[in-house]
């Protein structure tokens, strides 16, 4: 989607324009960026069909940013106004000692909010150490409560472990705990209502994400189970919903059950794209800065971090330039859409 003010999306032309000298991260459409998603690994213990191929070559250990390098990047980003950080992957809990990274990020001046998105398989073992390290916000991905559909979607078993992980996280004191489900036609019809009931019973906030074209399999718009269909199903079979105040910069639109017993959110990336409010940038596990999930270009932060010189000034310039060059939005509702050459697991969802 091209912004009305954007005459070109050609990165070479865009890069000829330099960001104005400002301490804050603003793009050429005036969107302030304060939200950084960090992938800590591309490895995963599931193989969700909508996210990654079954056969995949993972990065070598030496290609991953170290925790020190990630923390240095976050310090620089925080000096430019980033205050929210989310750790993701691949499966972030497969990165050994992840709680140590949390401990390193918590004291960084300016960082006020640290979250983790996980598939939950390793959560029961790690919940306590993550909580003790200072992590409070937790999103656990769970698309179904049916073991057969879990296996079909993730090509692995593990539903029991995810449920045990959610249970452990709740006992340890995490809150809010959000449950993320990808809404795919043919699956979601069966899973929306049981997931909504389960989350209501357990005090989890349920979020549905419309299926996006960022996995390995062929995506078509008619494979998406749309936000409105989800809301209609829940309103009919679980409890009626009322719109509630949502963070205008967050992708989710939130609803409250009319009996006051919980909330549901929908991330309508396909049916109601929210690029105009986007405030996110991404750091991949191999140290590339991406200004959009669907970006076709990346900036190489790892080379700067490993250059041997003191890289903070150059890193700040790289981050500002990457944000400045951001396009108006993705094009996946149009024929012009070009899929990035990485799938979700190697970008960081
Ligand atoms: N492994 C962790 C997990 O599954 O929560 C973190 C990484 S995963 C890539 C982050 C989020 O992206 C998950 O909630 C996942 O469901 C979502 N996701 C992956 N592929 C997607 C797609 N094609 N469309 C929408 N969401 C997707
Ligand atoms: Fe792994 Fe998460 Fe992708 Fe599923 S969505 S394959 S759990 S990275």
CSV table of C-alpha atoms and ligand atoms in Angstrom, one decimal:
chain,number,residue,atom,x,y,z
A,1,UNK,CA,0.0,0.0,0.0
A,2,UNK,CA,1.5,3.3,-1.0
A,3,UNK,CA,0.8,6.3,1.2
A,4,UNK,CA,-1.0,9.2,-0.6
A,5,UNK,CA,2.1,11.3,-0.1
A,6,UNK,CA,4.6,8.7,-1.3
A,7,UNK,CA,5.6,9.2,-4.9
A,8,UNK,CA,7.9,6.2,-5.0
A,9,UNK,CA,8.7,3.1,-3.0
A,10,UNK,CA,12.0,2.6,-4.8
A,11,UNK,CA,14.5,2.1,-1.9
A,12,UNK,CA,17.3,3.8,-3.9
A,13,UNK,CA,15.3,6.9,-4.5
A,14,UNK,CA,14.1,6.9,-0.9
A,15,UNK,CA,17.6,6.5,0.5
A,16,UNK,CA,18.6,9.7,-1.3
A,17,UNK,CA,16.5,11.6,1.3
A,18,UNK,CA,18.3,11.8,4.6
A,19,UNK,CA,16.3,11.7,7.8
A,20,UNK,CA,16.2,15.1,9.5
A,21,UNK,CA,18.5,15.5,12.4
A,22,UNK,CA,16.4,14.5,15.3
A,23,UNK,CA,17.0,12.3,18.4
A,24,UNK,CA,13.8,10.4,17.8
A,25,UNK,CA,12.9,7.7,15.3
A,26,UNK,CA,10.4,9.1,12.9
A,27,UNK,CA,9.7,8.0,9.4
A,28,UNK,CA,9.0,10.1,6.4
A,29,UNK,CA,5.3,9.8,7.0
A,30,UNK,CA,5.6,11.1,10.6
A,31,UNK,CA,5.2,7.8,12.3
A,32,UNK,CA,7.1,7.7,15.6
A,33,UNK,CA,8.8,4.3,16.2
A,34,UNK,CA,9.2,3.1,19.8
A,35,UNK,CA,8.6,-0.6,19.5
A,36,UNK,CA,11.4,-3.1,18.8
A,37,UNK,CA,10.9,-6.8,18.1
A,38,UNK,CA,14.0,-8.8,18.6
A,39,UNK,CA,14.4,-12.3,17.3
A,40,UNK,CA,16.9,-14.3,19.4
A,41,UNK,CA,17.0,-17.4,17.3
A,42,UNK,CA,15.6,-18.8,14.1
A,43,UNK,CA,15.4,-22.3,15.6
A,44,UNK,CA,12.1,-23.8,16.6
A,45,UNK,CA,10.7,-27.0,18.2
A,46,UNK,CA,7.6,-26.8,16.0
A,47,UNK,CA,7.2,-26.4,12.3
A,48,UNK,CA,3.9,-24.5,11.9
A,49,UNK,CA,2.8,-24.7,8.3
A,50,UNK,CA,1.9,-21.0,8.2
A,51,UNK,CA,5.3,-19.9,9.4
A,52,UNK,CA,8.1,-22.1,8.1
A,53,UNK,CA,9.0,-25.0,5.9
A,54,UNK,CA,9.6,-28.5,7.3
A,55,UNK,CA,13.1,-28.7,5.9
A,56,UNK,CA,15.1,-25.8,6.9
A,57,UNK,CA,18.7,-24.9,7.5
A,58,UNK,CA,19.2,-22.9,10.6
A,59,UNK,CA,21.8,-20.2,11.3
A,60,UNK,CA,25.2,-21.2,12.7
A,61,UNK,CA,25.6,-20.2,16.3
A,62,UNK,CA,28.3,-17.7,15.3
A,63,UNK,CA,25.9,-16.0,13.1
A,64,UNK,CA,23.5,-15.1,16.0
A,65,UNK,CA,24.0,-11.9,17.8
A,66,UNK,CA,25.3,-12.5,21.3
A,67,UNK,CA,23.3,-11.2,24.3
A,68,UNK,CA,25.9,-8.5,24.7
A,69,UNK,CA,25.4,-7.4,21.1
A,70,UNK,CA,21.6,-7.4,21.5
A,71,UNK,CA,21.9,-5.3,24.7
A,72,UNK,CA,24.2,-2.8,23.0
A,73,UNK,CA,21.7,-2.5,20.1
A,74,UNK,CA,18.8,-2.0,22.6
A,75,UNK,CA,20.8,0.7,24.4
A,76,UNK,CA,21.3,2.6,21.2
A,77,UNK,CA,17.7,2.1,20.1
A,78,UNK,CA,16.5,3.3,23.6
A,79,UNK,CA,18.6,6.5,23.2
A,80,UNK,CA,16.5,7.1,20.0
A,81,UNK,CA,13.1,6.7,21.8
A,82,UNK,CA,12.5,3.0,21.7
A,83,UNK,CA,10.8,2.0,25.0
A,84,UNK,CA,9.1,-1.3,24.2
A,85,UNK,CA,10.9,-4.5,23.4
A,86,UNK,CA,9.6,-7.9,22.6
A,87,UNK,CA,11.7,-11.0,22.4
A,88,UNK,CA,10.6,-13.5,19.8
A,89,UNK,CA,12.0,-16.0,17.2
A,90,UNK,CA,11.9,-18.8,16.0
A,91,UNK,CA,11.2,-20.1,19.4
A,92,UNK,CA,12.9,-17.7,21.8
A,93,UNK,CA,12.9,-20.3,24.7
A,94,UNK,CA,15.3,-22.4,22.6
A,95,UNK,CA,18.0,-19.8,23.1
A,96,UNK,CA,19.9,-21.0,26.1
A,97,UNK,CA,19.8,-18.8,29.2
A,98,UNK,CA,17.2,-16.4,27.7
A,99,UNK,CA,16.5,-15.1,31.2
A,100,UNK,CA,20.0,-13.7,31.3
A,101,UNK,CA,19.2,-11.5,28.3
A,102,UNK,CA,16.0,-10.3,30.1
A,103,UNK,CA,18.2,-9.4,33.1
A,104,UNK,CA,20.5,-7.4,30.8
A,105,UNK,CA,17.6,-5.5,29.1
A,106,UNK,CA,15.6,-4.6,32.2
A,107,UNK,CA,18.0,-1.9,33.6
A,108,UNK,CA,18.5,-0.2,30.2
A,109,UNK,CA,17.5,3.5,30.7
A,110,UNK,CA,14.3,4.2,28.7
A,111,UNK,CA,13.1,0.6,28.3
A,112,UNK,CA,9.8,0.4,30.2
A,113,UNK,CA,8.2,-2.6,28.7
A,114,UNK,CA,9.7,-6.0,27.9
A,115,UNK,CA,7.6,-8.8,26.4
A,116,UNK,CA,8.1,-12.4,25.1
A,117,UNK,CA,6.2,-14.3,22.4
A,118,UNK,CA,6.6,-18.0,22.8
A,119,UNK,CA,5.0,-21.2,21.6
A,120,UNK,CA,5.0,-22.3,25.3
A,121,UNK,CA,6.6,-25.7,24.9
A,122,UNK,CA,9.5,-24.9,27.2
A,123,UNK,CA,7.6,-22.4,29.3
A,124,UNK,CA,6.9,-24.7,32.3
A,125,UNK,CA,10.7,-25.1,32.8
A,126,UNK,CA,11.6,-21.5,32.3
A,127,UNK,CA,8.6,-19.5,33.6
A,128,UNK,CA,10.1,-18.9,37.1
A,129,UNK,CA,13.5,-17.8,36.0
A,130,UNK,CA,12.0,-15.4,33.4
A,131,UNK,CA,9.7,-13.9,35.9
A,132,UNK,CA,12.6,-13.5,38.4
A,133,UNK,CA,14.6,-11.8,35.7
A,134,UNK,CA,11.9,-9.1,35.4
A,135,UNK,CA,9.8,-10.3,32.5
A,136,UNK,CA,6.1,-9.6,33.0
A,137,UNK,CA,4.4,-9.6,29.6
A,138,UNK,CA,3.9,-12.9,28.0
A,139,UNK,CA,2.2,-14.0,24.8
A,140,UNK,CA,1.8,-17.7,24.2
A,141,UNK,CA,0.8,-18.9,20.8
A,142,UNK,CA,-1.9,-21.6,20.8
A,143,UNK,CA,-4.1,-22.1,17.7
A,144,UNK,CA,-6.2,-25.0,18.9
A,145,UNK,CA,-7.1,-27.2,21.9
A,146,UNK,CA,-7.5,-30.2,19.7
A,147,UNK,CA,-4.3,-32.5,19.7
A,148,UNK,CA,-5.0,-33.6,16.1
A,149,UNK,CA,-5.3,-30.1,14.7
A,150,UNK,CA,-2.3,-29.0,16.8
A,151,UNK,CA,-0.2,-31.7,15.1
A,152,UNK,CA,-1.6,-30.8,11.7
A,153,UNK,CA,-0.8,-27.1,12.1
A,154,UNK,CA,2.5,-27.4,13.8
A,155,UNK,CA,3.7,-30.8,12.4
A,156,UNK,CA,4.7,-31.8,15.9
A,157,UNK,CA,3.1,-32.9,19.1
A,158,UNK,CA,3.1,-30.7,22.2
A,159,UNK,CA,-0.3,-29.4,23.1
A,160,UNK,CA,0.0,-30.8,26.7
A,161,UNK,CA,3.3,-29.0,27.1
A,162,UNK,CA,1.9,-25.7,26.0
A,163,UNK,CA,-1.0,-26.0,28.4
A,164,UNK,CA,1.4,-26.9,31.2
A,165,UNK,CA,3.5,-23.9,30.3
A,166,UNK,CA,0.5,-21.6,30.5
A,167,UNK,CA,-0.5,-23.1,33.8
A,168,UNK,CA,3.0,-22.6,35.2
A,169,UNK,CA,3.2,-19.0,33.9
A,170,UNK,CA,0.0,-18.2,35.7
A,171,UNK,CA,1.1,-19.8,38.9
A,172,UNK,CA,4.4,-17.9,38.8
A,173,UNK,CA,2.5,-14.6,38.6
A,174,UNK,CA,2.7,-13.5,35.0
A,175,UNK,CA,0.0,-11.1,33.9
A,176,UNK,CA,-1.4,-10.2,31.5
A,177,UNK,CA,-1.0,-13.5,29.7
A,178,UNK,CA,-2.1,-13.3,26.2
A,179,UNK,CA,-2.9,-16.2,24.0
A,180,UNK,CA,-2.3,-15.7,20.2
A,181,UNK,CA,-4.0,-17.8,17.6
A,182,UNK,CA,-3.6,-17.6,13.9
A,183,UNK,CA,-6.9,-17.5,12.1
A,184,UNK,CA,-6.9,-19.9,9.1
A,185,UNK,CA,-10.1,-20.9,7.3
A,186,UNK,CA,-10.8,-24.6,7.7
A,187,UNK,CA,-9.3,-24.5,11.2
A,188,UNK,CA,-10.4,-21.5,13.1
A,189,UNK,CA,-14.1,-22.3,12.6
A,190,UNK,CA,-13.6,-25.2,15.0
A,191,UNK,CA,-11.2,-23.6,17.4
A,192,UNK,CA,-12.4,-20.0,18.0
A,193,UNK,CA,-15.2,-21.0,20.5
A,194,UNK,CA,-13.2,-23.6,22.6
A,195,UNK,CA,-10.2,-21.2,22.7
A,196,UNK,CA,-12.4,-18.3,23.8
A,197,UNK,CA,-14.0,-20.4,26.6
A,198,UNK,CA,-10.6,-21.8,27.8
A,199,UNK,CA,-9.1,-18.3,27.9
A,200,UNK,CA,-12.1,-16.9,29.8
A,201,UNK,CA,-11.9,-19.7,32.4
A,202,UNK,CA,-8.2,-19.1,32.9
A,203,UNK,CA,-8.0,-15.3,32.8
A,204,UNK,CA,-6.0,-15.2,29.6
A,205,UNK,CA,-6.6,-12.5,27.0
A,206,UNK,CA,-7.2,-14.2,23.6
A,207,UNK,CA,-5.9,-12.6,20.4
A,208,UNK,CA,-6.6,-13.8,16.9
A,209,UNK,CA,-4.2,-12.9,14.1
A,210,UNK,CA,-5.4,-13.1,10.5
A,211,UNK,CA,-3.2,-15.5,8.6
A,212,UNK,CA,-0.6,-13.5,6.6
A,213,UNK,CA,1.5,-14.4,3.5
A,214,UNK,CA,4.8,-14.8,5.3
A,215,UNK,CA,5.1,-18.5,5.7
A,216,UNK,CA,6.4,-21.1,3.3
A,217,UNK,CA,3.1,-22.4,2.0
A,218,UNK,CA,1.0,-20.9,-0.8
A,219,UNK,CA,-1.1,-18.1,0.8
A,220,UNK,CA,-4.4,-17.0,-0.7
A,221,UNK,CA,-6.8,-14.4,0.7
A,222,UNK,CA,-9.6,-17.0,0.9
A,223,UNK,CA,-7.5,-19.0,3.4
A,224,UNK,CA,-7.9,-16.2,5.9
A,225,UNK,CA,-10.6,-16.5,8.5
A,226,UNK,CA,-11.5,-12.8,9.0
A,227,UNK,CA,-11.7,-10.8,12.2
A,228,UNK,CA,-15.3,-10.1,11.7
A,229,UNK,CA,-16.2,-13.8,11.4
A,230,UNK,CA,-14.3,-14.5,14.6
A,231,UNK,CA,-16.1,-11.8,16.5
A,232,UNK,CA,-19.5,-13.0,15.1
A,233,UNK,CA,-18.8,-16.5,16.2
A,234,UNK,CA,-17.7,-15.5,19.7
A,235,UNK,CA,-20.6,-13.1,20.1
A,236,UNK,CA,-23.1,-15.8,19.1
A,237,UNK,CA,-21.7,-18.9,20.9
A,238,UNK,CA,-19.7,-17.5,23.9
A,239,UNK,CA,-20.9,-14.1,25.0
A,240,UNK,CA,-21.7,-10.8,23.3
A,241,UNK,CA,-18.8,-8.4,22.9
A,242,UNK,CA,-18.4,-4.6,23.2
A,243,UNK,CA,-15.6,-2.6,21.6
A,244,UNK,CA,-13.2,-1.3,24.3
A,245,UNK,CA,-10.4,1.2,24.3
A,246,UNK,CA,-7.4,-0.1,22.4
A,247,UNK,CA,-3.9,1.3,22.1
A,248,UNK,CA,-4.2,3.2,18.8
A,249,UNK,CA,-0.6,2.3,17.9
A,250,UNK,CA,-1.1,-1.4,18.7
A,251,UNK,CA,-2.2,-3.7,15.9
A,252,UNK,CA,-5.0,-5.4,17.9
A,253,UNK,CA,-8.5,-4.0,18.3
A,254,UNK,CA,-9.9,-5.1,21.6
A,255,UNK,CA,-13.3,-6.1,22.8
A,256,UNK,CA,-14.7,-6.9,26.2
A,257,UNK,CA,-17.3,-9.6,27.0
A,258,UNK,CA,-20.5,-7.9,28.0
A,259,UNK,CA,-20.6,-9.9,31.3
A,260,UNK,CA,-17.2,-8.4,32.2
A,261,UNK,CA,-15.5,-11.7,32.2
A,262,UNK,CA,-12.5,-11.1,29.9
A,263,UNK,CA,-11.3,-9.6,26.7
A,264,UNK,CA,-10.7,-10.7,23.1
A,265,UNK,CA,-8.5,-8.9,20.5
A,266,UNK,CA,-8.3,-9.2,16.7
A,267,UNK,CA,-5.3,-8.4,14.6
A,268,UNK,CA,-6.9,-7.8,11.3
A,269,UNK,CA,-3.7,-7.5,9.2
A,270,UNK,CA,-5.5,-8.6,6.0
A,271,UNK,CA,-9.0,-7.3,6.3
A,272,UNK,CA,-8.1,-4.0,8.1
A,273,UNK,CA,-4.4,-3.3,7.6
A,274,UNK,CA,-3.0,-1.0,10.3
A,275,UNK,CA,0.2,0.2,8.6
A,276,UNK,CA,-0.7,3.9,9.0
A,277,UNK,CA,-0.2,3.5,12.8
A,278,UNK,CA,2.8,1.3,12.6
A,279,UNK,CA,5.5,2.0,15.2
A,280,UNK,CA,7.6,-1.1,14.9
A,281,UNK,CA,11.1,-2.1,13.8
A,282,UNK,CA,12.7,-5.4,14.0
A,283,UNK,CA,16.1,-6.9,14.7
A,284,UNK,CA,16.6,-10.4,13.3
A,285,UNK,CA,18.6,-13.1,15.1
A,286,UNK,CA,21.5,-12.6,12.6
A,287,UNK,CA,21.6,-8.9,13.3
A,288,UNK,CA,19.7,-7.3,10.4
A,289,UNK,CA,17.4,-4.3,11.0
A,290,UNK,CA,14.1,-4.5,9.2
A,291,UNK,CA,11.6,-1.6,9.2
A,292,UNK,CA,8.6,-3.8,8.2
A,293,UNK,CA,7.7,-7.5,8.6
A,294,UNK,CA,7.4,-7.5,4.8
A,295,UNK,CA,10.4,-5.4,4.1
A,296,UNK,CA,12.5,-6.4,1.0
A,297,UNK,CA,15.6,-4.6,2.3
A,298,UNK,CA,17.6,-4.9,5.5
A,299,UNK,CA,20.4,-3.0,7.2
A,300,UNK,CA,23.4,-4.9,8.6
A,301,UNK,CA,23.7,-4.1,12.3
A,302,UNK,CA,25.9,-7.1,13.1
A,303,UNK,CA,28.7,-5.9,10.9
A,304,UNK,CA,28.7,-2.6,12.7
A,305,UNK,CA,28.5,-4.4,16.1
A,306,UNK,CA,31.5,-6.6,15.2
A,307,UNK,CA,33.5,-3.9,13.4
A,308,UNK,CA,35.9,-3.4,16.4
A,309,UNK,CA,35.2,0.3,16.5
A,310,UNK,CA,32.9,1.9,18.9
A,311,UNK,CA,29.7,1.5,16.8
A,312,UNK,CA,27.1,3.4,18.7
A,313,UNK,CA,27.0,6.5,16.5
A,314,UNK,CA,27.0,4.5,13.3
A,315,UNK,CA,24.3,2.2,14.7
A,316,UNK,CA,22.1,5.1,15.7
A,317,UNK,CA,22.5,6.5,12.2
A,318,UNK,CA,21.6,3.1,10.6
A,319,UNK,CA,18.5,2.7,12.8
A,320,UNK,CA,17.3,6.2,12.0
A,321,UNK,CA,17.9,5.8,8.3
A,322,UNK,CA,16.1,2.4,8.2
A,323,UNK,CA,13.1,3.9,10.0
A,324,UNK,CA,13.2,7.0,7.7
A,325,UNK,CA,13.1,4.9,4.6
A,326,UNK,CA,10.1,2.8,5.7
A,327,UNK,CA,7.4,2.5,3.1
A,328,UNK,CA,3.8,3.4,3.7
A,329,UNK,CA,2.7,-0.2,4.2
A,330,UNK,CA,2.6,-3.7,2.9
A,331,UNK,CA,0.9,-4.5,-0.4
A,332,UNK,CA,-0.5,-7.9,0.3
A,333,UNK,CA,-4.0,-7.1,-0.7
A,334,UNK,CA,-2.8,-6.2,-4.2
A,335,UNK,CA,-1.2,-7.9,-7.2
A,336,UNK,CA,2.0,-5.8,-6.6
A,337,UNK,CA,2.8,-7.7,-3.4
A,338,UNK,CA,6.3,-9.2,-3.4
A,339,UNK,CA,6.9,-11.8,-0.7
A,340,UNK,CA,10.2,-11.3,1.3
A,341,UNK,CA,12.8,-14.0,0.8
A,342,UNK,CA,12.7,-14.9,4.5
A,343,UNK,CA,9.8,-16.7,6.2
A,344,UNK,CA,8.3,-15.7,9.5
A,345,UNK,CA,10.5,-17.9,11.7
A,346,UNK,CA,13.7,-16.2,10.4
A,347,UNK,CA,12.4,-12.7,10.6
A,348,UNK,CA,10.8,-12.8,14.1
A,349,UNK,CA,7.0,-12.6,14.4
B,1,LIG,N1,7.7,-19.3,18.2
B,1,LIG,C1,7.1,-18.2,18.9
B,1,LIG,C2,5.6,-18.4,18.8
B,1,LIG,O1,5.1,-19.1,18.0
B,1,LIG,O2,4.9,-17.6,19.6
B,1,LIG,C3,7.5,-16.9,18.5
B,1,LIG,C4,7.7,-16.6,17.0
B,1,LIG,S1,6.3,-16.7,16.0
B,1,LIG,C5,6.9,-16.4,14.4
B,1,LIG,C6,5.4,-15.3,16.5
B,1,LIG,C7,4.0,-15.2,16.1
B,1,LIG,O3,3.8,-15.1,14.7
B,1,LIG,C8,3.1,-16.4,16.6
B,1,LIG,O4,2.1,-15.9,17.4
B,1,LIG,C9,2.7,-17.0,15.3
B,1,LIG,O5,1.4,-17.6,15.5
B,1,LIG,C10,2.7,-15.8,14.4
B,1,LIG,N2,2.7,-16.2,13.0
B,1,LIG,C11,3.6,-17.0,12.3
B,1,LIG,N3,3.3,-17.1,11.0
B,1,LIG,C12,2.2,-16.3,10.8
B,1,LIG,C13,1.4,-16.0,9.7
B,1,LIG,N4,1.7,-16.6,8.5
B,1,LIG,N5,0.3,-15.2,9.8
B,1,LIG,C14,0.0,-14.7,11.0
B,1,LIG,N6,0.8,-14.9,12.1
B,1,LIG,C15,1.8,-15.7,12.1
B,2,LIG,FE1,7.9,-22.0,15.5
B,2,LIG,FE2,6.4,-19.9,16.3
B,2,LIG,FE3,6.9,-20.4,13.7
B,2,LIG,FE4,5.3,-22.0,15.0
B,2,LIG,S1,4.9,-19.8,14.7
B,2,LIG,S2,7.0,-22.6,13.6
B,2,LIG,S3,6.2,-22.0,17.0
B,2,LIG,S4,8.4,-19.8,15.2
